[in-house]
mmCIF file of C-alpha atoms in Angstrom:
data_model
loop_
_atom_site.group_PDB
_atom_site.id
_atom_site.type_symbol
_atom_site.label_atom_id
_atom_site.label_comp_id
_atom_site.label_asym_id
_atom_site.label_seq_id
_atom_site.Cartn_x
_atom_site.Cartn_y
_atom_site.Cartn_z
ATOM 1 C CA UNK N 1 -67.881 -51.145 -21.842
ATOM 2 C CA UNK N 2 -66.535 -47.787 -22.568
ATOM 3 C CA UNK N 3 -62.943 -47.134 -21.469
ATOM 4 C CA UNK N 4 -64.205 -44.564 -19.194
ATOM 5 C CA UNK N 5 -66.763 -46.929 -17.627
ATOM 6 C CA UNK N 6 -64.000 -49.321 -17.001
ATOM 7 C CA UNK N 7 -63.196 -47.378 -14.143
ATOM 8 C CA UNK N 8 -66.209 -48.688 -12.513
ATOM 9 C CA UNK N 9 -65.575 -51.820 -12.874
ATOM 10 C CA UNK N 10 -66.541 -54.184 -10.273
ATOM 11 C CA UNK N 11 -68.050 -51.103 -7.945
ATOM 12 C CA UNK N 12 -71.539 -50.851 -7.714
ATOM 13 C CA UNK N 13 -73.887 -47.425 -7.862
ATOM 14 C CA UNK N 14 -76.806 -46.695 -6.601
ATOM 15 C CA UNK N 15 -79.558 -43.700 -6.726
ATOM 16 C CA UNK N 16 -81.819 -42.686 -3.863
ATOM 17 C CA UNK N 17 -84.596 -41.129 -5.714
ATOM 18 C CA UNK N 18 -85.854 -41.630 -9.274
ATOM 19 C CA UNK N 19 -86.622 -38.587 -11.166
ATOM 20 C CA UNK N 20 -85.534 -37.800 -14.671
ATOM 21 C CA UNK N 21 -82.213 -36.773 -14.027
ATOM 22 C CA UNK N 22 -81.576 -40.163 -11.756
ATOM 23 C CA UNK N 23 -83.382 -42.279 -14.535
ATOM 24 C CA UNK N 24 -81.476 -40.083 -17.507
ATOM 25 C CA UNK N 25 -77.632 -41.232 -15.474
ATOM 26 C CA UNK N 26 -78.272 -44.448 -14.596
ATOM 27 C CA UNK N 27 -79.914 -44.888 -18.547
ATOM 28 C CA UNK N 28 -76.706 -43.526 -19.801
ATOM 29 C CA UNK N 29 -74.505 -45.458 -17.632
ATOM 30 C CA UNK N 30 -76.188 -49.072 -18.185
ATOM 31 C CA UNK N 31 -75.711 -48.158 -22.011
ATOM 32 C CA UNK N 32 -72.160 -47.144 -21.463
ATOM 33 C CA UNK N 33 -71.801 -50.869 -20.083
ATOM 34 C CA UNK N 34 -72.095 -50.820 -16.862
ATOM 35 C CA UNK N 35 -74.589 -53.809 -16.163
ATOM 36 C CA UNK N 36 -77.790 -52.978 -14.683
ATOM 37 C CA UNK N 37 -77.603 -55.569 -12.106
ATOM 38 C CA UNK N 38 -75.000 -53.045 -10.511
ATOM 39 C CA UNK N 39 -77.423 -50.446 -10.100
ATOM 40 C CA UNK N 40 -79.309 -49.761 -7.097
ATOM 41 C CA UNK N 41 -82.433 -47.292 -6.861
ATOM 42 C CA UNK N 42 -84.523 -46.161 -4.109
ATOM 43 C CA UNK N 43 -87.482 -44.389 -4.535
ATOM 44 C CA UNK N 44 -90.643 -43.508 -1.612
ATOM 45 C CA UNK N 45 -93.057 -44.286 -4.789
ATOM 46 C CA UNK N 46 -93.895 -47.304 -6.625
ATOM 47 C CA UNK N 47 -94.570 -45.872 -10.142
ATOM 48 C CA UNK N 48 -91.184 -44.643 -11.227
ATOM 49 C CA UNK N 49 -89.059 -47.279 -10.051
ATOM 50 C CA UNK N 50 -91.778 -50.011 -11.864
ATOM 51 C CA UNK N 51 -90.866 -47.656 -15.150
ATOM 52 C CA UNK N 52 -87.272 -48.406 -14.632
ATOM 53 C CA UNK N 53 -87.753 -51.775 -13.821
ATOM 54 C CA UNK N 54 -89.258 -52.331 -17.152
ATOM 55 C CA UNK N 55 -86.865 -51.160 -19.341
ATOM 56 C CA UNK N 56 -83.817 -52.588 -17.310
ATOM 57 C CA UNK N 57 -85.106 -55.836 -15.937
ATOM 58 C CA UNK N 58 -81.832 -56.440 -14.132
ATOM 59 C CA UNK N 59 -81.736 -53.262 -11.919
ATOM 60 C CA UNK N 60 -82.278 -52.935 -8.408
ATOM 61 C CA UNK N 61 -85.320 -51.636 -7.359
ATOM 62 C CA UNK N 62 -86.301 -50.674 -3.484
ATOM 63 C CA UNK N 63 -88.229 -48.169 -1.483
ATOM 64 C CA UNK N 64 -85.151 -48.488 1.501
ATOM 65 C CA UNK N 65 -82.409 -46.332 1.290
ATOM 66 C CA UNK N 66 -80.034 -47.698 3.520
ATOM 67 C CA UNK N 67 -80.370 -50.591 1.205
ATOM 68 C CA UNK N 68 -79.061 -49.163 -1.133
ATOM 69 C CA UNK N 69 -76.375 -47.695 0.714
ATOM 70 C CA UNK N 70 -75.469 -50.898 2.323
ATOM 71 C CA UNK N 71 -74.781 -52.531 -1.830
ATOM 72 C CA UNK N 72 -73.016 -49.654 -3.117
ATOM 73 C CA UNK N 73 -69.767 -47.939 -3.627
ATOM 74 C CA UNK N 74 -71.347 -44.736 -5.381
ATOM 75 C CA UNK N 75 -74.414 -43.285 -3.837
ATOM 76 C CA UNK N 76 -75.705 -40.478 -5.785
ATOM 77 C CA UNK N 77 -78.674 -38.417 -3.741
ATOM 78 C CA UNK N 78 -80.865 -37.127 -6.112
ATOM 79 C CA UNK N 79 -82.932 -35.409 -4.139
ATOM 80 C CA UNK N 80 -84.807 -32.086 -4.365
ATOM 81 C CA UNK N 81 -82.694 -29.968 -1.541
ATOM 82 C CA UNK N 82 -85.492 -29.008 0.557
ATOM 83 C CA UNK N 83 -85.867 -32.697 0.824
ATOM 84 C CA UNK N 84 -81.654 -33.991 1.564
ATOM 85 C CA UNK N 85 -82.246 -34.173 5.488
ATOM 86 C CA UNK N 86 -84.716 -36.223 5.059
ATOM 87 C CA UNK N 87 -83.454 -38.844 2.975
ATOM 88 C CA UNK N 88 -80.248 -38.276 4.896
ATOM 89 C CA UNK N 89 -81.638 -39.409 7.906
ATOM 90 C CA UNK N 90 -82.052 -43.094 6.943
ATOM 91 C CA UNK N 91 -77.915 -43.065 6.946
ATOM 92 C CA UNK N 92 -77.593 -41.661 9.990
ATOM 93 C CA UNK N 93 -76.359 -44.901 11.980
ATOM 94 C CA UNK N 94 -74.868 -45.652 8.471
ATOM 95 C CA UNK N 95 -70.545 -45.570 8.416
ATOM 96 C CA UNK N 96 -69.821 -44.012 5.012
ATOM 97 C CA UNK N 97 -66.615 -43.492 5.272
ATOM 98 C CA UNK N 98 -65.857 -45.918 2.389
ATOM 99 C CA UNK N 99 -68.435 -44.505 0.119
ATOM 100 C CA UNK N 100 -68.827 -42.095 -2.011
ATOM 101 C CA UNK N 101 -71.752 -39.585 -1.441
ATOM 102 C CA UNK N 102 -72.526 -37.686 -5.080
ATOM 103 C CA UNK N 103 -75.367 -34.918 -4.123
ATOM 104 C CA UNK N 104 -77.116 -33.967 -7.500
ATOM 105 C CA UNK N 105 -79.475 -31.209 -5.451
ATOM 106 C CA UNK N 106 -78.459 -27.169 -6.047
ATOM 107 C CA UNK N 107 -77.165 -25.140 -3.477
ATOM 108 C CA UNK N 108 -76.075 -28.036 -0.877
ATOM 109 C CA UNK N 109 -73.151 -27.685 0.430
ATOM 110 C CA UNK N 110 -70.668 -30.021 0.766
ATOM 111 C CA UNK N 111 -70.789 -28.817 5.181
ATOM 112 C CA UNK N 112 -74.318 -29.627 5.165
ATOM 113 C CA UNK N 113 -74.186 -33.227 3.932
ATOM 114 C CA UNK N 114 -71.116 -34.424 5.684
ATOM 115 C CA UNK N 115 -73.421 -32.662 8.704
ATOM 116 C CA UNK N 116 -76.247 -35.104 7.537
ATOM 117 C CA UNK N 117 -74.039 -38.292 6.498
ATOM 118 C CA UNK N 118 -70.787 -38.086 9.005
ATOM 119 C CA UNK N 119 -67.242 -35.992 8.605
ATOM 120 C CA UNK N 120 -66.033 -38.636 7.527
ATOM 121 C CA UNK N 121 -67.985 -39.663 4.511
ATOM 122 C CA UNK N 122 -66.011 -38.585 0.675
ATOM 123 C CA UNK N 123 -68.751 -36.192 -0.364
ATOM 124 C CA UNK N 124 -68.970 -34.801 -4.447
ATOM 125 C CA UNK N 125 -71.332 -32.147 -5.017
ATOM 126 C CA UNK N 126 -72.517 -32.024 -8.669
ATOM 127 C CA UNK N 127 -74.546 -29.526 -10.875
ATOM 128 C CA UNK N 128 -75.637 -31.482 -13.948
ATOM 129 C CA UNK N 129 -77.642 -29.715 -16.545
ATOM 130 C CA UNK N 130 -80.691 -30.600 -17.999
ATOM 131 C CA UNK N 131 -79.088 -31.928 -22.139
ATOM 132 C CA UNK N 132 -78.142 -34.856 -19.980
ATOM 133 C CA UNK N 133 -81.369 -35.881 -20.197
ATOM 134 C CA UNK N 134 -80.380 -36.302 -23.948
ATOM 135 C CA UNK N 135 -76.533 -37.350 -23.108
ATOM 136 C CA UNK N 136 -75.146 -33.891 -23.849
ATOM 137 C CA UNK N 137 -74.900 -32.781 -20.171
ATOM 138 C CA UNK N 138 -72.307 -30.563 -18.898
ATOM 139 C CA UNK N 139 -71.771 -31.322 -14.846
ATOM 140 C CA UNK N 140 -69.727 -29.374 -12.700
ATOM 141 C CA UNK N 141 -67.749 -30.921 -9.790
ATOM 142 C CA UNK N 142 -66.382 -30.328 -6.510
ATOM 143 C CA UNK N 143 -65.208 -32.777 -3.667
ATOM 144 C CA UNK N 144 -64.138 -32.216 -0.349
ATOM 145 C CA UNK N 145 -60.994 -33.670 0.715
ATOM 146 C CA UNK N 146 -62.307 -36.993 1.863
ATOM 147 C CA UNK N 147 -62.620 -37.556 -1.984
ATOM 148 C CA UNK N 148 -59.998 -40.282 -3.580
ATOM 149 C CA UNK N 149 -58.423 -39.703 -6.570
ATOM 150 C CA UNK N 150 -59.913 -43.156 -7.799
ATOM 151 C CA UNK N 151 -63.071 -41.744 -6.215
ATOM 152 C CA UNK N 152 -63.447 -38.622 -8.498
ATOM 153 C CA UNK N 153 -62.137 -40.316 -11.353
ATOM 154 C CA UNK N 154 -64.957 -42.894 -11.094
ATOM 155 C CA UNK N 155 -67.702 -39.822 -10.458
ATOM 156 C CA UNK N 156 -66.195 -38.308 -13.783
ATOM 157 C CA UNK N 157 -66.990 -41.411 -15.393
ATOM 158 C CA UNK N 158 -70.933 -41.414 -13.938
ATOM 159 C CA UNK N 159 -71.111 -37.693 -15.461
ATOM 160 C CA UNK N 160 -69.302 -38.109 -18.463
ATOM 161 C CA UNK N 161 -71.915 -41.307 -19.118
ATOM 162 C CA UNK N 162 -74.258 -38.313 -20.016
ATOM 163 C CA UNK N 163 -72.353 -35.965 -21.389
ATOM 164 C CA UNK N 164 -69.047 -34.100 -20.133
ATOM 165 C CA UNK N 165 -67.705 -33.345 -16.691
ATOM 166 C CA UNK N 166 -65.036 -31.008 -14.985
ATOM 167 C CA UNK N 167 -63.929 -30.558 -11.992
ATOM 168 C CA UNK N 168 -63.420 -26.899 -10.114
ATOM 169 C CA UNK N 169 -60.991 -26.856 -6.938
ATOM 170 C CA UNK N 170 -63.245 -24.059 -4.933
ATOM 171 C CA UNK N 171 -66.762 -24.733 -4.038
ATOM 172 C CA UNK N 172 -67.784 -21.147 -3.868
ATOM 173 C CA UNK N 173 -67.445 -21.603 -8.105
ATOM 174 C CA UNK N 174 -70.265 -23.953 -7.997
ATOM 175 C CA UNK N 175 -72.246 -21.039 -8.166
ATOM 176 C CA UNK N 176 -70.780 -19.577 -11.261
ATOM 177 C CA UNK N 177 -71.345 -23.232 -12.771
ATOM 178 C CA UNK N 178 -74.397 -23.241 -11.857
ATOM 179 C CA UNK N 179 -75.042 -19.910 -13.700
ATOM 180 C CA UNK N 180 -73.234 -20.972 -16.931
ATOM 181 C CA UNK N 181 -74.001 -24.347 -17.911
ATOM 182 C CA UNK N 182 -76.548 -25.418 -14.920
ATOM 183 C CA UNK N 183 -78.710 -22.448 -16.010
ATOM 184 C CA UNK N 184 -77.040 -21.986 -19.061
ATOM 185 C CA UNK N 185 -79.623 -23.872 -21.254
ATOM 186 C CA UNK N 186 -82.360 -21.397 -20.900
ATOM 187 C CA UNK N 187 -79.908 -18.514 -21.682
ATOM 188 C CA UNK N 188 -79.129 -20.421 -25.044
ATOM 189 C CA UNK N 189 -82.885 -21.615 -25.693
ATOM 190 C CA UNK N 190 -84.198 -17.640 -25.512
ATOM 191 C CA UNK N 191 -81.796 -16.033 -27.819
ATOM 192 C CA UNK N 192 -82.812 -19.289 -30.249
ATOM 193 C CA UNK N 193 -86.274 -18.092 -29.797
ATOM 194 C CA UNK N 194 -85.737 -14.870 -30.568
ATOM 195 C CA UNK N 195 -83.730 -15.951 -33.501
ATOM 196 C CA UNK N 196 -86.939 -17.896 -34.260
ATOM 197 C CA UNK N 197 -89.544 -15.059 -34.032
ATOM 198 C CA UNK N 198 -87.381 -12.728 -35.414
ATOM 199 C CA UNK N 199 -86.395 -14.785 -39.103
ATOM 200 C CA UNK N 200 -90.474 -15.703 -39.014
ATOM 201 C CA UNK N 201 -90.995 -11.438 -38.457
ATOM 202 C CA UNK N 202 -88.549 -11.057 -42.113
ATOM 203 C CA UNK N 203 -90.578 -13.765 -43.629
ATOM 204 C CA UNK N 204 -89.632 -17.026 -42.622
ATOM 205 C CA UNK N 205 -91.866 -20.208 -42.292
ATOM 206 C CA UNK N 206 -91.541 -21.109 -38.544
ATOM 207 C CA UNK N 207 -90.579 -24.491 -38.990
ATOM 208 C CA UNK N 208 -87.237 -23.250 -41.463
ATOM 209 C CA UNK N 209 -86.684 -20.563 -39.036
ATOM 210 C CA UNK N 210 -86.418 -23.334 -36.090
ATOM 211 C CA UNK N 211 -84.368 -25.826 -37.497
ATOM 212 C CA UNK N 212 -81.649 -23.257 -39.277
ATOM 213 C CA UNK N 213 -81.859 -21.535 -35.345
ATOM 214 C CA UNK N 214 -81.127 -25.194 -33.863
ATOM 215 C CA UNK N 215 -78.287 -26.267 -36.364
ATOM 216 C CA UNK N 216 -76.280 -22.977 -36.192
ATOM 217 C CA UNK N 217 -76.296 -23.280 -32.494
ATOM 218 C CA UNK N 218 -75.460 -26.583 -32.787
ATOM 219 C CA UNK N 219 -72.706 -26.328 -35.555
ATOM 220 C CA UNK N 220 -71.416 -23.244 -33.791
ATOM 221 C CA UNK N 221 -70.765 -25.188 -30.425
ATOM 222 C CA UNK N 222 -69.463 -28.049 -32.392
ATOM 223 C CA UNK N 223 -66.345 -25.661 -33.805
ATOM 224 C CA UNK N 224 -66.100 -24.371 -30.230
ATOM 225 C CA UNK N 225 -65.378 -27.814 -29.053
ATOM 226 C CA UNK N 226 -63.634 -28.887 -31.945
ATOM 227 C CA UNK N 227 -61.361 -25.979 -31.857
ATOM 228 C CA UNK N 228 -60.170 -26.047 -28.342
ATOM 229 C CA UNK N 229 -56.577 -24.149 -29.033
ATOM 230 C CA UNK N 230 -58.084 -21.268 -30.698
ATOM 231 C CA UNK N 231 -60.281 -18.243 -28.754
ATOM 232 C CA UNK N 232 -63.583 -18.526 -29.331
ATOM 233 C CA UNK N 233 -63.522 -14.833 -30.595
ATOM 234 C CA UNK N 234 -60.996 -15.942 -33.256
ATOM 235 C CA UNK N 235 -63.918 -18.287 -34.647
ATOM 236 C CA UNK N 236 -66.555 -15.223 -34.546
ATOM 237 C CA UNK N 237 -63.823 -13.209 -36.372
ATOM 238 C CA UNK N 238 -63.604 -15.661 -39.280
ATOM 239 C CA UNK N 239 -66.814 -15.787 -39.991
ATOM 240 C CA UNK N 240 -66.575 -11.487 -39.713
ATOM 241 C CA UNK N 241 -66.078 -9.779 -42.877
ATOM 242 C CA UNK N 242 -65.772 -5.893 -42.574
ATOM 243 C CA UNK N 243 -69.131 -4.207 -43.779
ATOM 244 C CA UNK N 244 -70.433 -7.499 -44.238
ATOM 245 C CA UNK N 245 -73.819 -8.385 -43.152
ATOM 246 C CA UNK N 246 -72.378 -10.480 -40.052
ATOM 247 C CA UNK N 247 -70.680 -7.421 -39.172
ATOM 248 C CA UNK N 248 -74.179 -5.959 -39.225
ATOM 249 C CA UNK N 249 -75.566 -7.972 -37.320
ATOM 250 C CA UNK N 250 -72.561 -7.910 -34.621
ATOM 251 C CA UNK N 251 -72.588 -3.761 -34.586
ATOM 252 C CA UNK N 252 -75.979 -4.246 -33.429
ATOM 253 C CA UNK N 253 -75.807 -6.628 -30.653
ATOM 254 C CA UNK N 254 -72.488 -4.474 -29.276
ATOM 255 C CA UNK N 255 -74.234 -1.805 -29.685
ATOM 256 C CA UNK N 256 -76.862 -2.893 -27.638
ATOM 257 C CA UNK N 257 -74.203 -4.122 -24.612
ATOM 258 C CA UNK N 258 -75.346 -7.605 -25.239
ATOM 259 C CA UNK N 259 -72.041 -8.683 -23.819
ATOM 260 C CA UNK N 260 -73.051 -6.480 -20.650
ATOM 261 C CA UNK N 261 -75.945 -8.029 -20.727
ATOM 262 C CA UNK N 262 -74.770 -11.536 -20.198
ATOM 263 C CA UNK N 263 -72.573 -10.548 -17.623
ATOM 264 C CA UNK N 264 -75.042 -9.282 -15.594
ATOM 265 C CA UNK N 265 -77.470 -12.504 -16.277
ATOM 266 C CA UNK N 266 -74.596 -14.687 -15.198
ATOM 267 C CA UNK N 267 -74.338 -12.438 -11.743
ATOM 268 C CA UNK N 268 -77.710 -12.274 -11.452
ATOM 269 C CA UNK N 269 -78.212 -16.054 -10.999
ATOM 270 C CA UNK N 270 -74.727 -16.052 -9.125
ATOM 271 C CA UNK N 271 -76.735 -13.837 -6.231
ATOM 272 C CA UNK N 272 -79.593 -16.317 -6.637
ATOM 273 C CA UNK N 273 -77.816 -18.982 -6.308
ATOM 274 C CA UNK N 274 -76.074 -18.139 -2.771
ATOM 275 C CA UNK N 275 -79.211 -16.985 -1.795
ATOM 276 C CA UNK N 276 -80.855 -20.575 -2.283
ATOM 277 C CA UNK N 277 -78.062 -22.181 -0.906
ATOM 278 C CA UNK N 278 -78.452 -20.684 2.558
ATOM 279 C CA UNK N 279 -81.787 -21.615 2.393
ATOM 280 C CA UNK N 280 -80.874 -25.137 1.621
ATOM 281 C CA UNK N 281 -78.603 -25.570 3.794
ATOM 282 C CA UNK N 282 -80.941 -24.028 6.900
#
C-alpha cells in the first residue's frame, strides 16, 4: 500500500456510477493497495459493473445507491451533471453528515449538492482530467467547510491514485481549473498536431513527426516538474540561443500573440464554464 493510500486505511469508498473516469479511480486506487473488497460501485446498468467485476473479483457491485452509501466513508458521484438530482435523490432520507460526498460532474456547485444531499453533508467538488485515465491526471479541489482535514487529506489520496491533486481555497477558481488542466489536454493535443502536420509539411514521415511531437511534450513537462524552483521561462531561455533557430521559431509564435492567444482560450472556456454551471445547477 502506498504511503499515500495509507490514509485510507480501514475507510471504505464507493462510486455511484461506472464510467471511465469511475472505473479509471477506483483501477488506480485498488493498484495503489487499497483492496477491492473496500470498494463499492453502483451503476443503473448491468454491463459496466459485470466489466469491473471481472477484473476485480473482490469489488462491490450493485445497482442501489443508498447501498453504497450506507458501506462507505467516501462516496464519489460520478455522474454526468444533468443527471446529479437524480442520483441524489436516492440519499435524500440518507444522514451524511459523516461522509464524505466527492462530486466528479463539471459545473456543480458545492450549494447545489449540499441542496440535494443535506447542509450538513462534507461535500468536495473535483475536476479530474481525462490522463487519469492513464494515471497522469491532474484534479483540482475544493471543499466546503464541512470538509475535515483527515477528510481532504484522504480525497487527495483518491486523486493522487491517478495522478496529482491540489487543492484551491475559492470555488469560483474551479473554473479557471477547469480551463487549464480540465480542458487543458485538448489545448496541448492541437498544438502537438500542428507540430505533427507541420514537420510532415517540411518533409517528415508522419509516424517520426508524432513520436518526436509526443516526447518533447513529454520531456518538456518532465523539466517543468522536475524543476519546480526555477520559472518556467528560465527553462525556455536555456534552451534560447540569440539568432538561433529556437529563437526563430519563438519570434514567430510572439509575433503572432500566441501568448494572447492562450489567454483568451483560457477566458474563453472560463465564460463557458460559468455558463454551464448555472445550467447545472438549475
Amino acid at each position: 500500500m502506498t504511503d499515500s493510500i495509507e490514509l485510507l486505511k480501514n475507510a471504505k469508498v464507493g462510486f455511484i456510477g461506472a464510467g471511465n473516469m469511475a472505473a479509471s479511480i477506483l483501477g488506480g486506487l485498488i493498484q495503489s493497495g487499497l483492496p477491492a473488497e473496500c470498494i463499492y460501485v453502483s451503476n443503473p446498468s448491468a454491463g459496466k459493473l459485470d466489466a469491473l467485476k471481472a477484473k476485480y473479483p473482490t469489488l462491490n457491485i450493485t445497482h442501489d445507491n443508498a447501498e453504497v452509501a450506507n458501506h462507505v466513508d467516501y462516496l464519489l458521484l460520478a455522474v454526468k451533471p444533468q443527471k446529479m438530482s437524480l442520483a441524489c435523490d436516492d440519499f435524500k432520507d440518507m444522514d451524511l453528515s459523516t461522509k464524505c460526498a466527492i462530486s466528479v460532474a463539471a459545473g456543480v456547485t458545492c450549494e447545489t449538492l449540499t441542496n440535494l444531499l443535506g447542509d450538513d453533508t462534507p461535500v468536495v467538488r473535483s475536476m479530474p482530467n481525462t490522463p487519469s485515465l492513464i494515471g497522469y491526471g491532474a484534479t483540482g479541489l475544493f471543499a466546503n467547510d464541512k470538509v475535515s482535514q483527515k477528510q481532504k487529506e484522504a480525497t487527495s489520496a483518491i486523486f493522487e491514485a491517478v495522478g496529482k491533486s491540489i487543492w484551491v481555497d475559492d470555488e469560483n477558481l474551479m473554473d479557471v481549473v477547469t480551463a487549464v488542466s480540465g480542458s487543458g489536454p485538448a489545448h496541448y493535443f492541437l498544438y502537438m498536431e500542428s507540430v505533427v502536420q507541420g514537420g510532415m509539411e517540411l518533409g517528415l514521415p508522419e509516424e517520426t513527426a508524432r513520436e518526436l511531437a509526443a516526447q518533447t511534450a513529454l520531456g518538456a513537462a518532465a523539466m517543468v516538474q522536475q524543476n519546480g524552483d526555477m520559472e518556467i521561462g528560465q527553462l525556455r531561455r536555456n534552451v534560447t540561443s540569440p539568432g538561433g533557430t529556437t529563437a526563430a521559431a519563438l519570434d514567430t509564435l510572439n509575433d503572432n500573440d500566441l501568448p494572447e492567444i492562450v489567454k483568451k482560450a483560457l477566458q474563453a472556456s472560463v465564460k463557458r464554464g460559468k455558463e454551464l454551471a448555472e445550467i447545472a445547477n438549475q
